[in-house]
Coordinates of C-alpha atoms and ligand atoms in Angstrom, one line a residue:
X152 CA 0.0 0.0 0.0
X153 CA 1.5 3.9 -0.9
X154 CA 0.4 7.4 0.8
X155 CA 1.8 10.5 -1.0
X156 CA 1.6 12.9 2.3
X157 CA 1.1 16.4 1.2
X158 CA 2.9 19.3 3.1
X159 CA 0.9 21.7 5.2
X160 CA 0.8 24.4 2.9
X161 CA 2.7 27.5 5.4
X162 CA 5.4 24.8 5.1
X163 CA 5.6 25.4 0.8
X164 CA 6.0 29.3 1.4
X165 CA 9.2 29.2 3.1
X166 CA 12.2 29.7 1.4
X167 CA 14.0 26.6 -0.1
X168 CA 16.4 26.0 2.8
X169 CA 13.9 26.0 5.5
X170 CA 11.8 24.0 3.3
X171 CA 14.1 21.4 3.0
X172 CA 14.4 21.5 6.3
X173 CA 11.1 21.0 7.7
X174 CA 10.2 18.2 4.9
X175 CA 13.6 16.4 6.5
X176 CA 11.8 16.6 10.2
X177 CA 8.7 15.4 8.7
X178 CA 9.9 12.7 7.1
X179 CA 12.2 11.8 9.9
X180 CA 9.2 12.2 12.2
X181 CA 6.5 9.9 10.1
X182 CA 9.9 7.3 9.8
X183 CA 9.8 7.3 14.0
X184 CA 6.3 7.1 14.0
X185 CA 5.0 5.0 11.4
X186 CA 7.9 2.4 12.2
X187 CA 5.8 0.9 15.6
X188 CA 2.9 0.5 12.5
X189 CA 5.2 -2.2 11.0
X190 CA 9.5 -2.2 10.5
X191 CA 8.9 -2.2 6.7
X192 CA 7.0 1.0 6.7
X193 CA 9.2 2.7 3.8
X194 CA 9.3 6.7 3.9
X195 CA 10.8 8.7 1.0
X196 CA 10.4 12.5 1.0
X197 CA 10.4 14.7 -2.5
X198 CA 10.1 18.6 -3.1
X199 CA 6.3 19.1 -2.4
X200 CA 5.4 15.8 -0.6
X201 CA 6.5 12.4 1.0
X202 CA 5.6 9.3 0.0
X203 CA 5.3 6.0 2.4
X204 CA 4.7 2.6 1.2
X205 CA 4.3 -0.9 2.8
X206 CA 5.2 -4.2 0.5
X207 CA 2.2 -5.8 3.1
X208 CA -1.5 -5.7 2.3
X209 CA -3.7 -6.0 5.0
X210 CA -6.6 -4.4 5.9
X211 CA -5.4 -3.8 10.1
X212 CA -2.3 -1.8 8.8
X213 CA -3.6 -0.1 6.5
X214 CA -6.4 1.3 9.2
X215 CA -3.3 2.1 11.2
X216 CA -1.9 3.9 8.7
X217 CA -4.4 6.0 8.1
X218 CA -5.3 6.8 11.8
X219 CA -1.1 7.4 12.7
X220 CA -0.9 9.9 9.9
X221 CA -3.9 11.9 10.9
X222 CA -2.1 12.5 14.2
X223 CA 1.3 13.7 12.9
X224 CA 2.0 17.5 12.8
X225 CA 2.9 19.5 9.6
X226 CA 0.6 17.5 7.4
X227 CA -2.1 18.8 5.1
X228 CA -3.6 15.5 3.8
X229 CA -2.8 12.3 2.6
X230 CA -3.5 10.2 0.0
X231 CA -4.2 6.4 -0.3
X232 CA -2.8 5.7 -3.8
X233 CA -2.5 2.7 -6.7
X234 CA 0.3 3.1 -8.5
X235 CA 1.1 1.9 -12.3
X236 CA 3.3 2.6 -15.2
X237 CA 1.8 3.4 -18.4
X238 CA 2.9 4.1 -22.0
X239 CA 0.3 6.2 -23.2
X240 CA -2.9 8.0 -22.7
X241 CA -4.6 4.9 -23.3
X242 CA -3.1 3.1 -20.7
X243 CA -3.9 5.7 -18.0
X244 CA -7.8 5.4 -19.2
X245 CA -7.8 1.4 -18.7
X246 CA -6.4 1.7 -14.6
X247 CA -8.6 4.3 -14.1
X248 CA -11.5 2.0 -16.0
X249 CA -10.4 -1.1 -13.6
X250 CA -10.0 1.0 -10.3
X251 CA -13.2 3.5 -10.6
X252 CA -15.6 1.9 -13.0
X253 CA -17.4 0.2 -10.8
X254 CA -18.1 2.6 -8.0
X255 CA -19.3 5.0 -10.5
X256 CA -22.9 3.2 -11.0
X257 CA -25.4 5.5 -11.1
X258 CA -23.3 8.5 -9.9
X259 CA -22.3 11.5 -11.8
X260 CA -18.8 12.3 -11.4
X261 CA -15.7 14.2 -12.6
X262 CA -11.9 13.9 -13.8
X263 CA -9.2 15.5 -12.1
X264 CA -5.5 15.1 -12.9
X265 CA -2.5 17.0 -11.4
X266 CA 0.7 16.0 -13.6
X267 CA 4.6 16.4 -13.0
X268 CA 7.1 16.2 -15.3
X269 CA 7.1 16.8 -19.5
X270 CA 4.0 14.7 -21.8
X271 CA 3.0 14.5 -24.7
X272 CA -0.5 15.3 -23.2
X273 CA -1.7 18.2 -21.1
X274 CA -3.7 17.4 -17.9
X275 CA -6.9 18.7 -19.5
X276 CA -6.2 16.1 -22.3
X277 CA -6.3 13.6 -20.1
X278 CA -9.5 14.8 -17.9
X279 CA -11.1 14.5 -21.4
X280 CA -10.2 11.1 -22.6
X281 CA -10.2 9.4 -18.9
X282 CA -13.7 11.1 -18.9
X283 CA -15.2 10.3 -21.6
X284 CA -14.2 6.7 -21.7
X285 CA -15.4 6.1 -18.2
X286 CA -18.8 7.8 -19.2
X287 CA -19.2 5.4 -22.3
X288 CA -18.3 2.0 -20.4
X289 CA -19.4 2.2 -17.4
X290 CA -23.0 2.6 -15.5
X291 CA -22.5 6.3 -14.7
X292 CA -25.2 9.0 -14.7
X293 CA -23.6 11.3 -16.2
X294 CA -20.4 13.8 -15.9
X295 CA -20.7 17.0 -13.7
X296 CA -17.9 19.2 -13.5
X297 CA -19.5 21.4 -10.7
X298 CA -21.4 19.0 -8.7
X299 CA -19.9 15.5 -9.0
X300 CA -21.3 12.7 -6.8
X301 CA -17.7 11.2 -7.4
X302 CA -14.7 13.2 -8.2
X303 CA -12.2 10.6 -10.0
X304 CA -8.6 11.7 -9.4
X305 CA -5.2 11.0 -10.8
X306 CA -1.9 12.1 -10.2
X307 CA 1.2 11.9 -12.8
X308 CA 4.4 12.2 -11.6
X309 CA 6.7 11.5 -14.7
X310 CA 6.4 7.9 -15.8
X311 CA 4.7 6.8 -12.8
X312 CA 0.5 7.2 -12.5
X313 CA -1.1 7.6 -9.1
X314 CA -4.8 6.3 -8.5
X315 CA -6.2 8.0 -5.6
X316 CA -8.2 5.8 -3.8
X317 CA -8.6 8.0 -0.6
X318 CA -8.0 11.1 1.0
X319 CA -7.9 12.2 4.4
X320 CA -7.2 15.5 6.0
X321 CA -4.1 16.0 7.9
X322 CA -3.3 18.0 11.6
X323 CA -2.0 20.6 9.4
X324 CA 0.7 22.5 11.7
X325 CA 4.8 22.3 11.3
X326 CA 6.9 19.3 12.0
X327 CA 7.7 18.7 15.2
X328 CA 11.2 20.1 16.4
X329 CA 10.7 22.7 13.2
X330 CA 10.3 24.9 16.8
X331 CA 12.3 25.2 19.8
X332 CA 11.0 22.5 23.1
X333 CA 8.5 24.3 25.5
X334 CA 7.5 23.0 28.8
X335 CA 3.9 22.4 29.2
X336 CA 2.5 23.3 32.8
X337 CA 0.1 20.7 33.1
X338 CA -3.2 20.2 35.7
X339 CA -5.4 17.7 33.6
X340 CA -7.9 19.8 33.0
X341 CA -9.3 21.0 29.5
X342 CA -6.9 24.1 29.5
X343 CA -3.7 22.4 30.4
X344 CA -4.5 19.4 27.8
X345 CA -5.7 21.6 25.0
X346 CA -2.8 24.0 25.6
X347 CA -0.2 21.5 25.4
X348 CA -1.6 20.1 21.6
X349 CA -1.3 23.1 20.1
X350 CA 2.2 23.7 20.9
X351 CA 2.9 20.1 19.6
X352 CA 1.1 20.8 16.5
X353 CA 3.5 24.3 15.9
X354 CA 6.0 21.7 15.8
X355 CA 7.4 22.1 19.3
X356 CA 8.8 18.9 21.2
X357 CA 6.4 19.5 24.3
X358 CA 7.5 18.5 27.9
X359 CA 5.7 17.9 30.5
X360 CA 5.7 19.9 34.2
X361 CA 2.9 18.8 37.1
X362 CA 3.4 20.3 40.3
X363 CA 1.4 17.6 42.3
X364 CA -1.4 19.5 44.6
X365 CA -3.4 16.4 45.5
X366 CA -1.4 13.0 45.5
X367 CA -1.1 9.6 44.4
X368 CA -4.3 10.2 42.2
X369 CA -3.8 13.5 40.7
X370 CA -0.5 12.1 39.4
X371 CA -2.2 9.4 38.1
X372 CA -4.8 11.1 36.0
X373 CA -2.3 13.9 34.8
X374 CA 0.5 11.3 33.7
X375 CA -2.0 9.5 31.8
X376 CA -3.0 12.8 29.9
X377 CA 0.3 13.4 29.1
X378 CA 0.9 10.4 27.9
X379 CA -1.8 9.8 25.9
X380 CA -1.3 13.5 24.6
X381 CA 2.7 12.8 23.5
X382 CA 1.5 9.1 22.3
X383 CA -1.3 10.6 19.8
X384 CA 0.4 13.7 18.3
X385 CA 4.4 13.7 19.3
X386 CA 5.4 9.9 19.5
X387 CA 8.1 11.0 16.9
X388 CA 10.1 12.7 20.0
X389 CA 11.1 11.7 24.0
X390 CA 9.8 14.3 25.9
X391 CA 10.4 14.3 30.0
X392 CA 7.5 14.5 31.9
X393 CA 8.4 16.1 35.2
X394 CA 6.3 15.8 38.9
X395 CA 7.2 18.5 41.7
X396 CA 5.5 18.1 45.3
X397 CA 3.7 21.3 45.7
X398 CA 1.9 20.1 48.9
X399 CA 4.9 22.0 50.5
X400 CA 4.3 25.4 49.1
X401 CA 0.3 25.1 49.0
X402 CA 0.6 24.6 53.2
X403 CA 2.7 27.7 53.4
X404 CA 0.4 29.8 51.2
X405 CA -2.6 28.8 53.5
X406 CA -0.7 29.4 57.0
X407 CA 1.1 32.8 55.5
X408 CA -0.1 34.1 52.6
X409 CA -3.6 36.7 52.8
X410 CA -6.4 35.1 51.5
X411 CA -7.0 37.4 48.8
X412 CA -3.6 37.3 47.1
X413 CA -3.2 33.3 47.3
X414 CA -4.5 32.3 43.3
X415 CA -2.6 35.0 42.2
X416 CA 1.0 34.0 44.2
X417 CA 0.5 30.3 43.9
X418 CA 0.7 30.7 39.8
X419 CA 4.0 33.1 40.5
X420 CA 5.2 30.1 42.5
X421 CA 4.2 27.3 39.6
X422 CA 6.1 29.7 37.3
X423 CA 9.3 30.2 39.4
X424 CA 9.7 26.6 40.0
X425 CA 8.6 25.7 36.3
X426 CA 11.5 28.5 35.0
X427 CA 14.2 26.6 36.7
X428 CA 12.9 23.5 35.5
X429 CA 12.8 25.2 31.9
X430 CA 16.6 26.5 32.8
X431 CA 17.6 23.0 33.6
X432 CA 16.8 21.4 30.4
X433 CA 17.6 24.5 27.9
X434 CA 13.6 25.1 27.5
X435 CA 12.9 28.3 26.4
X436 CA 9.1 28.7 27.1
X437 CA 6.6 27.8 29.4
X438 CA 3.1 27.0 28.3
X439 CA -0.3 27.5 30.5
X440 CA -4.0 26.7 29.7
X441 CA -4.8 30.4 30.6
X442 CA -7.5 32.4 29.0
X443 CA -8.5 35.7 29.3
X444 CA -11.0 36.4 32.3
X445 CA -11.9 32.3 32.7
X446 CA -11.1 32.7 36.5
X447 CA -10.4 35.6 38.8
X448 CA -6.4 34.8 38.3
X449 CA -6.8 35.4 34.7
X450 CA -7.3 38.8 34.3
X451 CA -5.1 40.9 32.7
X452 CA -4.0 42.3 35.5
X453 CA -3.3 39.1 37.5
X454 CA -1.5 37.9 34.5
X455 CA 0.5 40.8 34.4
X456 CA 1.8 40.5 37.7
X457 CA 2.1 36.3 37.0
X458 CA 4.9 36.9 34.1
X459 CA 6.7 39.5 36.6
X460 CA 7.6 36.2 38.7
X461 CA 10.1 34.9 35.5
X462 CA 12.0 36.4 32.5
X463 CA 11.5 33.1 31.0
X464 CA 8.7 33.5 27.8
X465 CA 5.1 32.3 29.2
X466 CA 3.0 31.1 26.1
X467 CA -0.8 30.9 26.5
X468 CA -2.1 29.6 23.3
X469 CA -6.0 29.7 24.5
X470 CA -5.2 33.4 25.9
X471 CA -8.5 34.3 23.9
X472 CA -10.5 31.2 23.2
X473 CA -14.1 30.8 24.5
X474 CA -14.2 28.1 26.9
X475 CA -16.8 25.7 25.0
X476 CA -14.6 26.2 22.0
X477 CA -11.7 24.9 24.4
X478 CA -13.5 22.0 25.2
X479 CA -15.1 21.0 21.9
X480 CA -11.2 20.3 20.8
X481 CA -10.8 18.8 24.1
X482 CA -13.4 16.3 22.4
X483 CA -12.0 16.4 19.2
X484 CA -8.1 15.5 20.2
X485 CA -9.5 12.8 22.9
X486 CA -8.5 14.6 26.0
X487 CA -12.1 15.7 27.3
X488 CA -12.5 12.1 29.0
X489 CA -9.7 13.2 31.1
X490 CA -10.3 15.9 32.1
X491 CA -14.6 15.3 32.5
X492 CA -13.3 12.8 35.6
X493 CA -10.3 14.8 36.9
X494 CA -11.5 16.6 40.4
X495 CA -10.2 20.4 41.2
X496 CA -7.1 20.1 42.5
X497 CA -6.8 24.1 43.4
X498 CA -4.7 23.9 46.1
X499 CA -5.9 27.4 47.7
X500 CA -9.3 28.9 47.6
X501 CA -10.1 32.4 48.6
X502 CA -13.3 33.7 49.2
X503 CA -12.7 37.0 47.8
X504 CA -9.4 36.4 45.4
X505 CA -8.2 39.4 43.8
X506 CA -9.0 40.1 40.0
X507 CA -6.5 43.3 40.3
X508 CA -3.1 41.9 42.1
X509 CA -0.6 44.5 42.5
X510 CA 2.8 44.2 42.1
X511 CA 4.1 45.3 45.6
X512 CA 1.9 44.3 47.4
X513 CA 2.5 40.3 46.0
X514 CA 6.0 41.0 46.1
X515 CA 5.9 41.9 50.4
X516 CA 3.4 38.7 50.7
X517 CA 5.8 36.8 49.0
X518 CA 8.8 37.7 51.5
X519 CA 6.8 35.3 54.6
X520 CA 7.7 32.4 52.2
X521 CA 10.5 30.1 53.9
X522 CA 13.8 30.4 52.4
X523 CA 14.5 27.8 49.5
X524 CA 10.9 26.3 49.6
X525 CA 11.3 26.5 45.9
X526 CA 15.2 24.5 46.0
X527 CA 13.2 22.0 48.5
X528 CA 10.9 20.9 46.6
X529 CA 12.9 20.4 42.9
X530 CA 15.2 18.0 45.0
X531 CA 12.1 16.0 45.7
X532 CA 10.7 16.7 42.4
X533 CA 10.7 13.5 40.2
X534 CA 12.2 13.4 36.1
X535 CA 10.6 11.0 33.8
X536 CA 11.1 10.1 30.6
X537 CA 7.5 10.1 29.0
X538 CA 7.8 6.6 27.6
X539 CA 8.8 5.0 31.1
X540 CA 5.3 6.4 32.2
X541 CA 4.0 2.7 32.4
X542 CA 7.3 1.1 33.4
X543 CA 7.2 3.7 36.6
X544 CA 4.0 3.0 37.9
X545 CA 4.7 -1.1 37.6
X546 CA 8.1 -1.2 39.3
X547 CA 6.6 1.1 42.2
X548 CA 3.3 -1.1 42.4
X549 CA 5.0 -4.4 41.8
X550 CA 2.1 -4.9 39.3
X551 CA 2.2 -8.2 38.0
X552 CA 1.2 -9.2 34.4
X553 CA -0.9 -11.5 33.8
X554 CA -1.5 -13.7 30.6
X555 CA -4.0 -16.2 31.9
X556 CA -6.7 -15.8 34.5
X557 CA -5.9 -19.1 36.2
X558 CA -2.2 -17.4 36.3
X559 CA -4.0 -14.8 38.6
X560 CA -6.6 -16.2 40.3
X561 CA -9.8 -18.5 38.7
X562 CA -11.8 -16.0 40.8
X563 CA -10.6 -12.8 39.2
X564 CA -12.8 -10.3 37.9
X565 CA -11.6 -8.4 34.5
X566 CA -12.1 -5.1 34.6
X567 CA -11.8 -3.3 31.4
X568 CA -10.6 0.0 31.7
X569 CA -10.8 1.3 28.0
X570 CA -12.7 3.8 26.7
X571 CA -16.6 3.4 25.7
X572 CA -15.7 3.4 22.0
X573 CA -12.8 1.1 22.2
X574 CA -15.2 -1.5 24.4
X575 CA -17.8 -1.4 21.9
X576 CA -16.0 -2.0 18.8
X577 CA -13.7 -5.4 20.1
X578 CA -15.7 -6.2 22.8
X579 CA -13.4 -8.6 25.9
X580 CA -15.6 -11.9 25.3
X581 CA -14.2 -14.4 27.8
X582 CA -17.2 -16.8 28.7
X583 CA -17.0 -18.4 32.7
X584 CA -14.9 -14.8 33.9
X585 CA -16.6 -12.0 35.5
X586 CA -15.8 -9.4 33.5
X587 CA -16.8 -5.3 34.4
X588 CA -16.8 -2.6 32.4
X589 CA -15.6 0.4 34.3
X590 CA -13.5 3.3 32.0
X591 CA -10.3 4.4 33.3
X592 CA -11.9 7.8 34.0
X593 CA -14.8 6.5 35.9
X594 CA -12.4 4.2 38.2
X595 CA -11.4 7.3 40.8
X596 CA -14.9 8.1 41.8
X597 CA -16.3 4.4 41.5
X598 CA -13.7 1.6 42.8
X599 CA -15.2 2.2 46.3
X600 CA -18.2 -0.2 45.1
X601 CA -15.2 -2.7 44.3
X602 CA -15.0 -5.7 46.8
X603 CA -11.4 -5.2 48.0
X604 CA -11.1 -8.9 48.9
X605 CA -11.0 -10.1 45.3
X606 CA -8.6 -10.2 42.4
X607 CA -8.7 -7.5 39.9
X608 CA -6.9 -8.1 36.2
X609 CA -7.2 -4.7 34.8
X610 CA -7.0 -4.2 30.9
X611 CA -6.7 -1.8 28.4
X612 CA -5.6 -1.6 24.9
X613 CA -1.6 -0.8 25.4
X614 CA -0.6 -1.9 28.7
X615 CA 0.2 1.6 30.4
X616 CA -3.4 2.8 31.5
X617 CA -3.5 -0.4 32.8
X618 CA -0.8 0.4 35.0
X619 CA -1.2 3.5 35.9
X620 CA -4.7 2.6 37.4
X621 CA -3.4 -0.3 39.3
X622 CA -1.1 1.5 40.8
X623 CA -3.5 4.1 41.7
X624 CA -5.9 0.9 43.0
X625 CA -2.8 -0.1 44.8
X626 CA -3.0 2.9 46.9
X627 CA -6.2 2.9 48.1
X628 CA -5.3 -0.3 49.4
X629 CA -6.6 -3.3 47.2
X630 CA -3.5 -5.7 47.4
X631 CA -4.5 -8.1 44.6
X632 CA -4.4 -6.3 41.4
X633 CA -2.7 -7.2 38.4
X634 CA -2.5 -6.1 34.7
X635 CA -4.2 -8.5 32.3
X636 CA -2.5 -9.6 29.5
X637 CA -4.3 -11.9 27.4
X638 CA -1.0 -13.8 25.8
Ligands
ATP817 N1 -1.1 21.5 39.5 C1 -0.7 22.1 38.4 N2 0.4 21.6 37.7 C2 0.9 22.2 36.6 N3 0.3 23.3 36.0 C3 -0.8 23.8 36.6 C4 -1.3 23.3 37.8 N4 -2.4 24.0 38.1 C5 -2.5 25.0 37.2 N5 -1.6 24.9 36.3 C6 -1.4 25.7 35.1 O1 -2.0 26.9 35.2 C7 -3.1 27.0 34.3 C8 -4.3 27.7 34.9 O2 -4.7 26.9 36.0 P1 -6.1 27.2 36.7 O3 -6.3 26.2 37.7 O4 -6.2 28.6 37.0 O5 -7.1 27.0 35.4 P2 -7.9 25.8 34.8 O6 -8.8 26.4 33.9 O7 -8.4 24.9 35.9 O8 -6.7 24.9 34.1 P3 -6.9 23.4 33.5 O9 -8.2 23.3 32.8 O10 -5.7 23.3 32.6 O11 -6.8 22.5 34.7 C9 -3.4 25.6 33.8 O12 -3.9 25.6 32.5 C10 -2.0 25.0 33.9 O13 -1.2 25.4 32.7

């Protein structure tokens, strides 16, 4: 099976040594991506697009294929393509015949041909034969060049033709690592998530910084954001996910800090301790979910006085999107499920915060902090690599796999973790096994109906939500849980 990828178009603007650039990335990226799809995957880049192709046909790949692509910035779309040689017009007409003739039945439909390289025929030449043979022998209703039902489309690239079989949009964006790396300050909720995609789609490697305000389960739920975020869209590069206690400075907010300057000096603190974390690992910006007015810390003012705590560049890409816009991509990426589930983790709440901070009087609040609270808590603070999210969570929990339920225990009850969607479309059929359905995001507020005394195999798609949740299980004190493997 072949692709030819097109660029995102910003990306055919720039002069020709970025250009080359960026298509290098991008075809370095879809190589590091489309690899875990299958070792063969082969990826070739050209002047205006890239072209992948898999000796293998089969119908599970090729549905991988398609779905990978879709996630990987700095494409526009991408095409599903036959290929053939041909010597002459003729020969063009009698693929297009085989491939489209049949799907044409009744429909009225259209020729389009985009053609590289010197012919003895023009592109409308060939609109007009193809056409017209495929209107004389074949059931068609007609052609329309306005209003096709079905718009036939070729693509001739020298002595090579291209049938298009399919085309799918792309993320549309730059390649990743076409920008500098950010660091992502991220809570789980909408914002944070939403926040974080589109600096990976701008082509930014995008790490990762949590400062942990509510324990072993707020970890949980915002490592598996993150994860599934850099899985989805930025699998092409390691990013570090990095966890700093915050309990520490929350505590000495609420026994030092007036009430009505807390929101506003807790963010000043996230950004301090996120700039040296930034400094650390050459980052040069940090990234909030932010927007104008959504809470009393985001006003103008407030987020004036916020970017006074660092000289380090704070990026906040949904600065002026409507909340219900920031949640409808939410759905769209696959974060919302997340975040739907993940509990306020504020840390402080005032009861009359301000919406106009001022600089002084922040800064003299900010002198009853301890001395190196901020150096305390990085030592404590914890560096991940994003792909040993999983790994983490099993060697901490000593979380068993297991292939078999007899392995386990014949008394264990499955519990499938995966999303709705997922459940619905390759349902866990394992006749004489309890098996319950409970999403990942559902498991926080609902494994206190669970019967801590049994066996619990959990099991999602890939292994690491899995993981994560046991662990999490773990901690509320069920002792038997494992991660189901079916082998
Ligand atoms: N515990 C945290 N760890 C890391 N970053 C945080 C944390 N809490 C807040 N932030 C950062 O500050 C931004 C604003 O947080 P705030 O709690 O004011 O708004 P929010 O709308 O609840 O954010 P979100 O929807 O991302 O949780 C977040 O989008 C995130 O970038």
């Amino acid at each position: 099976m072949k692709f030819i990828v097109k660029l995102y178009p910003e990306i055919t603007i720039k002069s020709k040594s970025v250009r080359l650039r960026f298509i290098k990335l991008l075809e370095t990226n879809l190589r590091n991506v489309l690899k875990k799809v299958h070792e063969d995957v082969r990826v070739q880049k050209q002047w205006d697009s890239i072209t992948v192709n898999l000796k293998h046909e089969d119908e599970q790949l090729r549905e991988q294929l398609i779905d990978r692509l879709g996630c990987i910035p700095g494409i526009h779309s991408y095409l599903e393509v036959g290929e053939y040689s041909y010597e002459s017009i003729d020969d063009i007409y009698q693929h297009a015949h085989a491939q489209f003739a049949d799907s044409l039945a009744g429909k009225t439909f259209c020729v389009r041909v985009k053609r590289k390289g010197k012919h003895e025929f023009t592109s409308i030449e060939v609109e007009r034969y193809v056409g017209g043979g495929l209107n004389q022998h074949s059931d068609a209703k007609g052609v329309s060049l306005k209003t096709p039902d079905v718009t036939v489309k070729l693509e001739i690239d020298r002595d090579k033709l291209f049938l298009v079989k399919g085309e799918f949009p792309g993320l549309g964006g730059f390649p990743i690592a076409t920008q500098e790396d950010v660091l992502s300050l991220m809570s789980g909720g909408y914002d944070s998530g939403v926040a974080s995609f589109q600096m990976i789609k701008k082509g930014c490697r995008t790490h990762y910084c949590f400062f942990n305000l509510g324990g072993a389960a707020h970890e949980v739920g915002v490592q598996q954001v993150a994860h599934y975020l850099w899985q989805k869209y930025g699998e092409s590069h390691k990013v570090r996910f990095i966890s700093v206690p915050f309990e520490p400075v929350v505590e000495e907010i609420l026994e030092r800090i007036d009430s009505g300057q807390m929101g506003v000096i807790l963010k000043r603190m996230m950004m301090r301790t996120a700039t040296k974390v930034a400094e650390r690992f050459g980052i040069q910006a940090l990234i909030t979910g932010e927007s104008l007015g959504q809470v009393s810390s985001q006003t103008l003012t407030n987020l004036n006085v916020i970017d006074r705590s660092t000289d380090t560049l704070i990026l906040r890409p949904l600065a002026a999107m409507d909340k219900q816009d920031i949640i409808n991509v939410a759905r769209d990426i696959g974060t919302a499920p997340f975040a739907e589930t993940m509990p306020e983790y504020c840390g402080v709440i005032s009861k009359k915060p301000t919406v106009k901070a001022v600089l002084s009087k922040i800064e003299a609040e900010e002198e009853k902090f301890s001395e190196g609270l901020i150096e305390r808590i990085l030592e404590q603070s914890t560096i991940m690599d994003i792909r040993e999210i999983g790994k983490a969570a099993e060697t901490k929990a000593k979380i068993l796999d297991a292939q078999t339920i007899e392995e386990a225990d014949a008394d264990a009850v499955v519990l499938d973790i995966r999303p709705p969607e997922e459940q619905e479309e390759a349902p866990l059929d394992m006749p004489g096994t309890e098996v319950r359905i409970l999403p990942f995001y559902k498991l926080g507020s609902q494994f206190a109906d669970l019967d801590q005394e049994r066996t619990y195999l959990l099991y999602c798609d890939r292994g690491v939500m899995s993981k994560l949740q046991a662990l999490y299980l773990q901690e509320q004190g069920f002792e038997n849980v494992k991660v189901y493997r079916p082998g």
